[in-house]
XYZ file of N, CA and C in Angstrom:
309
model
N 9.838 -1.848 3.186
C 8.622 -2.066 2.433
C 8.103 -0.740 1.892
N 6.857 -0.635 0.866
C 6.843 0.505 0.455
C 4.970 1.421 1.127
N 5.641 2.094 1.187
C 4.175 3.062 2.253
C 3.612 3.433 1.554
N 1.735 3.338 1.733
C 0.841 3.762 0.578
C 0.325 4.443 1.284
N 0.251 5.722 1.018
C -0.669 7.347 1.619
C -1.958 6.928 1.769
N -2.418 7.988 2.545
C -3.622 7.370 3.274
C -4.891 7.723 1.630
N -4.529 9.077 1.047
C -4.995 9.659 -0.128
C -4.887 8.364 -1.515
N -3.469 7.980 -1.599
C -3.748 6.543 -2.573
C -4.372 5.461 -1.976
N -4.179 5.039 -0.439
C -5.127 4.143 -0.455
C -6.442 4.219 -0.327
N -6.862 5.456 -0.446
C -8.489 5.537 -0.760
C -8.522 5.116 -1.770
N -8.081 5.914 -2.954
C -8.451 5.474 -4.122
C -8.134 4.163 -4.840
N -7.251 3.561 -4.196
C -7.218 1.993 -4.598
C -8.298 1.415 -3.978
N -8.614 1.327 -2.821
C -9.816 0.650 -2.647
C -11.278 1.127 -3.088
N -10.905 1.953 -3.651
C -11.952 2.215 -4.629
C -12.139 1.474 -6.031
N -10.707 1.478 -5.843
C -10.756 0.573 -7.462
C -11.142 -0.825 -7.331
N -10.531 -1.574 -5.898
C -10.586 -2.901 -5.452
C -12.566 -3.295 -5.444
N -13.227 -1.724 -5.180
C -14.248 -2.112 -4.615
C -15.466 -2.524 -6.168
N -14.929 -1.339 -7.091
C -15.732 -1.038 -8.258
C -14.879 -2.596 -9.224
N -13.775 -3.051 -8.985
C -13.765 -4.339 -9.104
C -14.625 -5.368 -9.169
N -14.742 -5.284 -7.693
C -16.053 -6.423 -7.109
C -15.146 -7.379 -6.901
N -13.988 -7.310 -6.465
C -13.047 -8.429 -5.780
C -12.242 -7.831 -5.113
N -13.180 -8.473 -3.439
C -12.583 -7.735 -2.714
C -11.199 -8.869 -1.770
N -11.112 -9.885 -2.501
C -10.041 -10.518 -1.854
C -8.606 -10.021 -2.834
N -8.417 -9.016 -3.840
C -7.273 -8.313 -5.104
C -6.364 -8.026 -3.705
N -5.533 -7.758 -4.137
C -3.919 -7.088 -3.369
C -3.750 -5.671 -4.557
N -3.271 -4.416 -4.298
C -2.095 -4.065 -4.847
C -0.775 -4.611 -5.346
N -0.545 -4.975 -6.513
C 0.659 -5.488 -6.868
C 1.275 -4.235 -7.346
N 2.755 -4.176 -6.818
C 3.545 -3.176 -7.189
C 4.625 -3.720 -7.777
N 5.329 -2.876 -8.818
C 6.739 -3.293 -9.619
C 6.648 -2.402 -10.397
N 8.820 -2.799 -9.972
C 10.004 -1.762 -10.360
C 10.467 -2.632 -11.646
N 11.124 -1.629 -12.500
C 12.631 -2.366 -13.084
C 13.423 -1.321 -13.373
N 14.749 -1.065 -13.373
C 15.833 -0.535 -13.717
C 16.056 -1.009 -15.288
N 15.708 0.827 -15.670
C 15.832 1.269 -17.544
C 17.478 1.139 -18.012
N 17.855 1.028 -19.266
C 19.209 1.411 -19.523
C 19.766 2.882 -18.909
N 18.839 3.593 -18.659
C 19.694 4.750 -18.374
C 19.769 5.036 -16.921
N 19.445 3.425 -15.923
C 19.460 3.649 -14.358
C 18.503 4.045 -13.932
N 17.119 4.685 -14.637
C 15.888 5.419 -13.522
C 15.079 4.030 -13.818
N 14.046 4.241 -12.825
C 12.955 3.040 -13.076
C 11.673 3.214 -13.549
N 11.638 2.022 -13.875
C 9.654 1.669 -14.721
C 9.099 1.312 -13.546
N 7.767 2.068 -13.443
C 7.002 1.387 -12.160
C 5.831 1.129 -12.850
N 4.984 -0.023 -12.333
C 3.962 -0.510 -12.327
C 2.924 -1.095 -11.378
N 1.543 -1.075 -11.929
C 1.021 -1.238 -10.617
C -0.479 -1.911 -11.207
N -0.987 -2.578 -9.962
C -2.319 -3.208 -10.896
C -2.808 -4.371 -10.050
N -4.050 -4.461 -9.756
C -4.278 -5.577 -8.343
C -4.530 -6.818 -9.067
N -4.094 -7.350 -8.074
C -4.018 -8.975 -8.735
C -3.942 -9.764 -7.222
N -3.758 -11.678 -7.112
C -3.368 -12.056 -6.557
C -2.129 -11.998 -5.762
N -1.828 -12.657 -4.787
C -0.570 -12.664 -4.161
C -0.232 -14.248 -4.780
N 1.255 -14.489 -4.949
C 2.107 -15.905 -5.581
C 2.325 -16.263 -4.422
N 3.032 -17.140 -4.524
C 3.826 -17.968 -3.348
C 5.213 -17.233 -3.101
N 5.910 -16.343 -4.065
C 7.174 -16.458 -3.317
C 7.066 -14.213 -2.999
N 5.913 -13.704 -3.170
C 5.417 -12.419 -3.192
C 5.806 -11.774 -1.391
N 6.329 -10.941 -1.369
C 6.534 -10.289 -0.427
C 4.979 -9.436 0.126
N 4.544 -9.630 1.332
C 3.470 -9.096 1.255
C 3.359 -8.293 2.572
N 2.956 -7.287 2.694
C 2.836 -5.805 3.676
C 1.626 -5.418 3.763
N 0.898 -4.955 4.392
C -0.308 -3.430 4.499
C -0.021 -2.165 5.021
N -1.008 -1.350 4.105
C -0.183 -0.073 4.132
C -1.769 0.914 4.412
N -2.087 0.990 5.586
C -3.143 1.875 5.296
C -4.497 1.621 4.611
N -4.361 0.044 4.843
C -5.206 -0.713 5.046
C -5.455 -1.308 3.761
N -4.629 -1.521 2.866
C -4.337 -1.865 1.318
C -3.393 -2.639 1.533
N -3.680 -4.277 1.099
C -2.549 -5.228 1.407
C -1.475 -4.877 -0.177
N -0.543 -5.032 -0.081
C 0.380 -4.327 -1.081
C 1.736 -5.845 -1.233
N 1.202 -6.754 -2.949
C 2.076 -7.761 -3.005
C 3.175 -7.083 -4.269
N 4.777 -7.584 -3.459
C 5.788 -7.393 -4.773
C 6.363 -8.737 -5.098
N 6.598 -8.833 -6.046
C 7.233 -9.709 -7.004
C 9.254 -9.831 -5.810
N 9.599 -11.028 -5.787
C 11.008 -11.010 -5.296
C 11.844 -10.212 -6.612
N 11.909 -9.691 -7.725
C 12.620 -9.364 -8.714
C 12.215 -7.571 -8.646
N 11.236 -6.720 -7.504
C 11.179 -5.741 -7.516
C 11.307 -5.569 -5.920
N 11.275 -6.049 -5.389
C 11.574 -6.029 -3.833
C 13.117 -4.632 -3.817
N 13.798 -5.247 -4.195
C 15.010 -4.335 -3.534
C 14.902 -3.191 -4.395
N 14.220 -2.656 -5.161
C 13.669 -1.594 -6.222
C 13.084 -0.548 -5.439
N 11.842 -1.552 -4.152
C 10.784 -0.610 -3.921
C 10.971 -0.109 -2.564
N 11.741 -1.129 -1.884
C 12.332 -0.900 -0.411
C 12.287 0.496 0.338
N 11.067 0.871 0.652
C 11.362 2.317 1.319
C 10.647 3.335 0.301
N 9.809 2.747 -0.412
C 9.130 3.465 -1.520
C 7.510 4.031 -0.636
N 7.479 5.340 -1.627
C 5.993 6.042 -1.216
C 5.409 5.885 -2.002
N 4.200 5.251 -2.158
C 3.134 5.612 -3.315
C 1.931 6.399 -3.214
N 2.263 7.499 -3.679
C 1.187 8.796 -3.196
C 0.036 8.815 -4.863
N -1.006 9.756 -4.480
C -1.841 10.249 -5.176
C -2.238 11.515 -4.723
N -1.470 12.293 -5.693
C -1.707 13.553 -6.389
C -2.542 14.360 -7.080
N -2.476 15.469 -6.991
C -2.959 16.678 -8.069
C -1.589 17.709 -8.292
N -1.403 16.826 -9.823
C -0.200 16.993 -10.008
C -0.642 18.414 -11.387
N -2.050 19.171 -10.982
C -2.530 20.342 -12.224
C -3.781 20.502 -11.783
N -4.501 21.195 -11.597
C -5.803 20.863 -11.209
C -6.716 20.298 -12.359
N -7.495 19.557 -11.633
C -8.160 18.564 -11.793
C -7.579 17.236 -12.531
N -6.097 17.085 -12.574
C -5.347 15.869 -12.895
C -4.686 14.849 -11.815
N -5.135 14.282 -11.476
C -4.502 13.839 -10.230
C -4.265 12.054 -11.073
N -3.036 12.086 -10.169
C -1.953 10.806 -10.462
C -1.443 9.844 -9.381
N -0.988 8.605 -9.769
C -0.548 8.323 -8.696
C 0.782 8.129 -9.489
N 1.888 8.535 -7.784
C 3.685 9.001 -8.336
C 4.640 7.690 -7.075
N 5.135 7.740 -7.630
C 5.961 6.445 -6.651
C 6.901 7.513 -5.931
N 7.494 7.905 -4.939
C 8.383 8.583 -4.368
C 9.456 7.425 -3.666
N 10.902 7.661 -4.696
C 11.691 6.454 -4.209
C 12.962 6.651 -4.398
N 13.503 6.874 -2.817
C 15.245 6.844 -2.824
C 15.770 6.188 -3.420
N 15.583 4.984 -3.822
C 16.138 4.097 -4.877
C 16.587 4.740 -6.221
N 15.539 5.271 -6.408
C 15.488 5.803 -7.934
C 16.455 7.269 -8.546
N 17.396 6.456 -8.893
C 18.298 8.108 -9.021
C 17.972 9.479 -9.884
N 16.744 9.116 -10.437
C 15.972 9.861 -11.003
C 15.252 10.940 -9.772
N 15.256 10.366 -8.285
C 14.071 10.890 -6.918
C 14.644 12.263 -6.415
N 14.126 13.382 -6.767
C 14.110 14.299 -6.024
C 12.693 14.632 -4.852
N 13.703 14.367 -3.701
C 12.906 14.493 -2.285
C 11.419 16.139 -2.712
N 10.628 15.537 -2.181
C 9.644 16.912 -2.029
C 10.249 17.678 -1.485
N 10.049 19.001 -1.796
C 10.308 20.532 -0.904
C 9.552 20.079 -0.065
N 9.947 20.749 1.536
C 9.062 21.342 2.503
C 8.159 22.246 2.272
């Protein structure tokens, strides 16, 4: 399943909260580009019926069965990827595009 940092899941439930729906999930999804790296996406919504569903740091986190084996073992962090730009980055062995963080 994929692990959401304690730093992104603040800020998603921030988003869940300034929502004003606090029953949303994290929905996460992959797809594999022509050139093998992946599209990620992300955006709270309901959970379906056939949705794989996890919590991660206290952010229930639903995937689609068609991104499941995409995200398997995936990090979703939030960054300051410049100062004062901060992002959120998927960190994923899957992705042959993934170079591991330095120590």
């Amino acid at each position: 399943m994929v692990t959401v940092t304690r730093k992104a899941a603040g800020k998603i439930r921030q988003s869940i909260d300034r929502a004003g729906a606090p029953g949303l999930c994290l929905r996460l999804a992959a797809k594999r580009l022509a050139d093998g790296t992946f599209d990620y996406a992300m955006g709270l919504d309901q959970p379906g019926q056939h949705d794989t569903r996890a919590a991660s740091n206290g952010v229930e986190v639903i995937i689609a069965p068609t991104s499941a084996e995409f995200l398997r073992g995936a990090t979703l962090d939030y960054v300051e990827l410049e100062p004062g730009q901060h992002r959120f980055i998927f960190m994923n062995p899957n992705d042959p595009a993934y170079v591991p963080p330095a120590d």
